[in-house]
Amino acid sequence: MLSKEKLEEIERKILEDLDSQLTVVKSEINFFIDKDLNLYFLREFIKSYTPKLLKKNAELLLDTLLNYLMSALLEVVKDKDMSVKQSVVQADIRERIKAWALDKNNAFNPTKFMLKEDEEILERLKDVAPGLLVAMGGAATAVIVSDNILTKLVPGISTLAGSAYVIKQVRGRVQRLKRIWKKNVESYLDINKKLLHSWLKSVIEKFHKEVANL
């Protein structure tokens, strides 16, 4: 019932919505990355939260797509015979397609999210100063770093350089690591954008086949 041109128009619209949703997801994840949080906690949070957020947005996109498709279908049948209209209503197309799209065999499942974990800053602090990462906020300059930690964090440094220098070095490495994580997020979303596009397109194709059989 829906023309090829109409289906292509709907696909373009949902792709625009997809781009908008992924921009929102990236902004939200980067918001957390920019926070002064313990890096170990932040790493695990981002790894688990990003796929969940993506999954949630995928379901929102599915509802939006079904709205587009149903609106187009109702526009086509509005001038048709009553029997055609009744067949559309009785078929319960929207709920059937939604159930199909969310079935475990067809549902969109984000890929596993891997963050770069082998940064020197994490490896060194893991053994000698795990608490230091908690203090990378505004109070960081008040942290006292022992001689042992100084030499392990920055080999060859004179202990006379003091804690402030080490804090500065650690902060720089933390920021570098966060920039890497943001790139990881961007790459992850790019990969899943293709998967989402493919999934949404399969929903359009399924809808078209179901309607054609009415």
Short mmCIF file of C-alpha atoms in Angstrom, two decimals:
data_model
loop_
_atom_site.label_atom_id
_atom_site.label_comp_id
_atom_site.label_asym_id
_atom_site.label_seq_id
_atom_site.Cartn_x
_atom_site.Cartn_y
_atom_site.Cartn_z
CA MET A 1 0.00 0.00 0.00
CA LEU A 2 2.88 2.37 0.68
CA SER A 3 4.85 3.55 -2.33
CA LYS A 4 8.59 3.10 -2.65
CA GLU A 5 8.99 6.88 -2.57
CA LYS A 6 7.03 7.13 0.68
CA LEU A 7 9.06 4.39 2.32
CA GLU A 8 12.30 6.10 1.28
CA GLU A 9 11.01 9.39 2.70
CA ILE A 10 10.23 7.70 6.01
CA GLU A 11 13.66 6.10 6.08
CA ARG A 12 15.31 9.50 5.58
CA LYS A 13 13.24 10.97 8.41
CA ILE A 14 14.10 8.22 10.86
CA LEU A 15 17.79 8.52 9.96
CA GLU A 16 17.65 12.21 10.83
CA ASP A 17 16.07 11.24 14.15
CA LEU A 18 18.79 8.63 14.64
CA ASP A 19 21.51 11.24 14.17
CA SER A 20 19.80 13.51 16.69
CA GLN A 21 19.45 10.73 19.26
CA LEU A 22 23.08 9.69 18.94
CA THR A 23 24.16 13.30 19.44
CA VAL A 24 22.17 13.36 22.67
CA VAL A 25 23.69 10.06 23.80
CA LYS A 26 27.22 11.27 23.10
CA SER A 27 26.61 14.53 24.98
CA GLU A 28 25.25 12.69 28.00
CA ILE A 29 28.16 10.23 28.15
CA ASN A 30 30.72 13.00 27.69
CA PHE A 31 29.03 14.91 30.52
CA PHE A 32 29.89 12.07 32.89
CA ILE A 33 33.40 11.66 31.49
CA ASP A 34 34.09 15.32 32.23
CA LYS A 35 33.09 14.91 35.88
CA ASP A 36 35.78 14.65 38.57
CA LEU A 37 34.98 11.07 39.48
CA ASN A 38 37.10 8.11 40.48
CA LEU A 39 38.41 6.74 37.19
CA TYR A 40 37.77 3.11 38.11
CA PHE A 41 34.14 3.85 38.93
CA LEU A 42 33.78 6.08 35.87
CA ARG A 43 35.25 3.47 33.55
CA GLU A 44 32.86 0.75 34.69
CA PHE A 45 29.90 3.12 34.69
CA ILE A 46 30.53 4.28 31.12
CA LYS A 47 31.07 0.72 29.88
CA SER A 48 27.72 -0.44 31.26
CA TYR A 49 25.64 2.74 30.93
CA THR A 50 26.41 3.56 27.28
CA PRO A 51 24.92 0.35 25.80
CA LYS A 52 21.88 0.65 28.09
CA LEU A 53 21.30 4.23 27.00
CA LEU A 54 21.69 3.22 23.36
CA LYS A 55 19.19 0.38 23.81
CA LYS A 56 16.67 2.74 25.39
CA ASN A 57 17.02 5.23 22.55
CA ALA A 58 16.64 2.43 20.00
CA GLU A 59 13.22 1.63 21.44
CA LEU A 60 12.25 5.30 21.27
CA LEU A 61 13.31 5.37 17.63
CA LEU A 62 11.23 2.27 16.97
CA ASP A 63 8.12 3.98 18.35
CA THR A 64 8.84 7.05 16.24
CA LEU A 65 9.30 4.95 13.11
CA LEU A 66 6.04 3.09 13.72
CA ASN A 67 4.29 6.43 14.12
CA TYR A 68 5.61 7.52 10.72
CA LEU A 69 4.57 4.26 9.08
CA MET A 70 1.10 4.14 10.60
CA SER A 71 0.46 7.78 9.74
CA ALA A 72 1.42 7.11 6.12
CA LEU A 73 -0.73 3.97 6.01
CA LEU A 74 -3.80 5.70 7.42
CA GLU A 75 -3.36 8.48 4.89
CA VAL A 76 -3.41 5.90 2.08
CA VAL A 77 -6.52 4.04 3.28
CA LYS A 78 -8.61 7.02 4.32
CA ASP A 79 -10.39 7.09 0.95
CA LYS A 80 -10.55 3.32 0.55
CA ASP A 81 -13.56 1.08 1.05
CA MET A 82 -14.68 0.37 4.59
CA SER A 83 -13.55 -3.24 4.22
CA VAL A 84 -9.97 -2.09 3.62
CA LYS A 85 -10.07 0.19 6.65
CA GLN A 86 -11.42 -2.62 8.79
CA SER A 87 -8.70 -5.00 7.63
CA VAL A 88 -6.05 -2.47 8.68
CA VAL A 89 -7.62 -2.04 12.11
CA GLN A 90 -8.13 -5.76 12.68
CA ALA A 91 -4.59 -6.59 11.61
CA ASP A 92 -3.22 -4.59 14.56
CA ILE A 93 -0.16 -3.89 12.42
CA ARG A 94 1.61 -1.54 14.82
CA GLU A 95 1.65 -3.91 17.77
CA ARG A 96 2.54 -6.90 15.63
CA ILE A 97 5.50 -5.13 14.06
CA LYS A 98 6.66 -3.78 17.42
CA ALA A 99 6.51 -7.24 18.97
CA TRP A 100 8.47 -8.62 16.02
CA ALA A 101 11.12 -5.87 16.25
CA LEU A 102 11.62 -6.42 20.00
CA ASP A 103 11.68 -10.21 19.82
CA LYS A 104 15.00 -11.62 20.97
CA ASN A 105 15.73 -12.89 17.46
CA ASN A 106 15.16 -9.51 15.82
CA ALA A 107 15.84 -6.88 18.49
CA PHE A 108 18.65 -4.38 18.29
CA ASN A 109 21.45 -5.29 20.67
CA PRO A 110 24.34 -2.83 21.06
CA THR A 111 27.83 -4.20 20.67
CA LYS A 112 30.00 -4.64 23.76
CA PHE A 113 31.59 -1.35 24.74
CA MET A 114 35.33 -1.47 25.36
CA LEU A 115 37.23 1.47 26.83
CA LYS A 116 40.99 1.78 26.59
CA GLU A 117 42.17 0.38 29.91
CA ASP A 118 45.91 -0.01 29.59
CA GLU A 119 46.82 3.62 30.25
CA GLU A 120 49.93 4.02 32.37
CA ILE A 121 48.09 6.29 34.79
CA LEU A 122 45.63 3.55 35.74
CA GLU A 123 48.25 0.84 36.05
CA ARG A 124 50.52 2.89 38.33
CA LEU A 125 47.80 4.27 40.54
CA LYS A 126 46.15 0.89 40.91
CA ASP A 127 49.01 -0.37 43.06
CA VAL A 128 50.40 2.72 44.73
CA ALA A 129 47.73 5.39 45.03
CA PRO A 130 44.18 4.28 44.26
CA GLY A 131 42.79 7.01 46.49
CA LEU A 132 44.51 9.73 44.51
CA LEU A 133 42.07 9.38 41.64
CA VAL A 134 39.22 10.21 43.97
CA ALA A 135 40.87 13.52 44.77
CA MET A 136 41.29 14.87 41.27
CA GLY A 137 38.65 17.52 41.86
CA GLY A 138 39.03 20.98 43.34
CA ALA A 139 40.72 19.70 46.49
CA ALA A 140 43.47 17.86 44.66
CA THR A 141 46.20 20.30 45.64
CA ALA A 142 45.67 19.40 49.29
CA VAL A 143 46.53 15.74 48.76
CA ILE A 144 49.76 14.61 50.39
CA VAL A 145 51.71 12.09 48.31
CA SER A 146 54.32 9.92 50.03
CA ASP A 147 57.92 9.60 48.81
CA ASN A 148 57.26 6.03 47.71
CA ILE A 149 54.28 7.06 45.61
CA LEU A 150 56.20 9.99 44.14
CA THR A 151 58.93 7.80 42.75
CA LYS A 152 56.53 5.19 41.40
CA LEU A 153 54.24 7.71 39.73
CA VAL A 154 57.02 9.75 38.19
CA PRO A 155 60.28 7.75 38.12
CA GLY A 156 63.36 9.82 38.81
CA ILE A 157 61.51 12.75 40.33
CA SER A 158 63.08 14.45 43.32
CA THR A 159 60.85 14.23 46.35
CA LEU A 160 61.58 17.91 46.84
CA ALA A 161 59.34 18.60 43.86
CA GLY A 162 56.49 17.75 46.16
CA SER A 163 52.93 16.61 45.78
CA ALA A 164 51.79 19.55 43.64
CA TYR A 165 53.99 18.50 40.74
CA VAL A 166 52.74 14.93 40.87
CA ILE A 167 49.13 16.08 41.05
CA LYS A 168 49.72 18.20 37.96
CA GLN A 169 51.27 15.27 36.10
CA VAL A 170 48.49 12.91 37.11
CA ARG A 171 45.82 15.43 36.17
CA GLY A 172 47.35 15.80 32.72
CA ARG A 173 47.35 12.04 32.23
CA VAL A 174 43.77 11.77 33.45
CA GLN A 175 42.67 14.40 30.94
CA ARG A 176 44.53 12.58 28.18
CA LEU A 177 42.82 9.34 29.14
CA LYS A 178 39.41 11.05 29.12
CA ARG A 179 40.05 12.39 25.62
CA ILE A 180 40.81 8.83 24.54
CA TRP A 181 37.59 7.63 26.15
CA LYS A 182 35.59 10.28 24.30
CA LYS A 183 37.06 9.02 21.04
CA ASN A 184 36.12 5.49 22.12
CA VAL A 185 32.55 6.67 22.67
CA GLU A 186 32.42 8.33 19.27
CA SER A 187 33.76 5.23 17.51
CA TYR A 188 31.35 3.02 19.42
CA LEU A 189 28.37 5.15 18.42
CA ASP A 190 29.49 5.19 14.78
CA ILE A 191 29.59 1.40 14.72
CA ASN A 192 26.19 1.07 16.35
CA LYS A 193 24.68 3.73 14.12
CA LYS A 194 25.15 1.36 11.18
CA LEU A 195 23.57 -1.47 13.15
CA LEU A 196 20.66 0.73 14.19
CA HIS A 197 20.12 1.87 10.62
CA SER A 198 20.04 -1.73 9.44
CA TRP A 199 17.59 -2.67 12.21
CA LEU A 200 15.24 0.24 11.51
CA LYS A 201 15.35 -0.54 7.80
CA SER A 202 14.38 -4.14 8.54
CA VAL A 203 11.36 -2.83 10.46
CA ILE A 204 10.31 -0.75 7.44
CA GLU A 205 10.65 -3.78 5.17
CA LYS A 206 8.69 -5.98 7.58
CA PHE A 207 5.94 -3.37 7.82
CA HIS A 208 5.75 -3.10 4.03
CA LYS A 209 5.41 -6.89 3.63
CA GLU A 210 2.73 -7.14 6.31
CA VAL A 211 0.69 -4.33 4.78
CA ALA A 212 0.99 -5.83 1.30
CA ASN A 213 -0.64 -9.00 2.60
CA LEU A 214 -3.75 -7.25 3.87
#
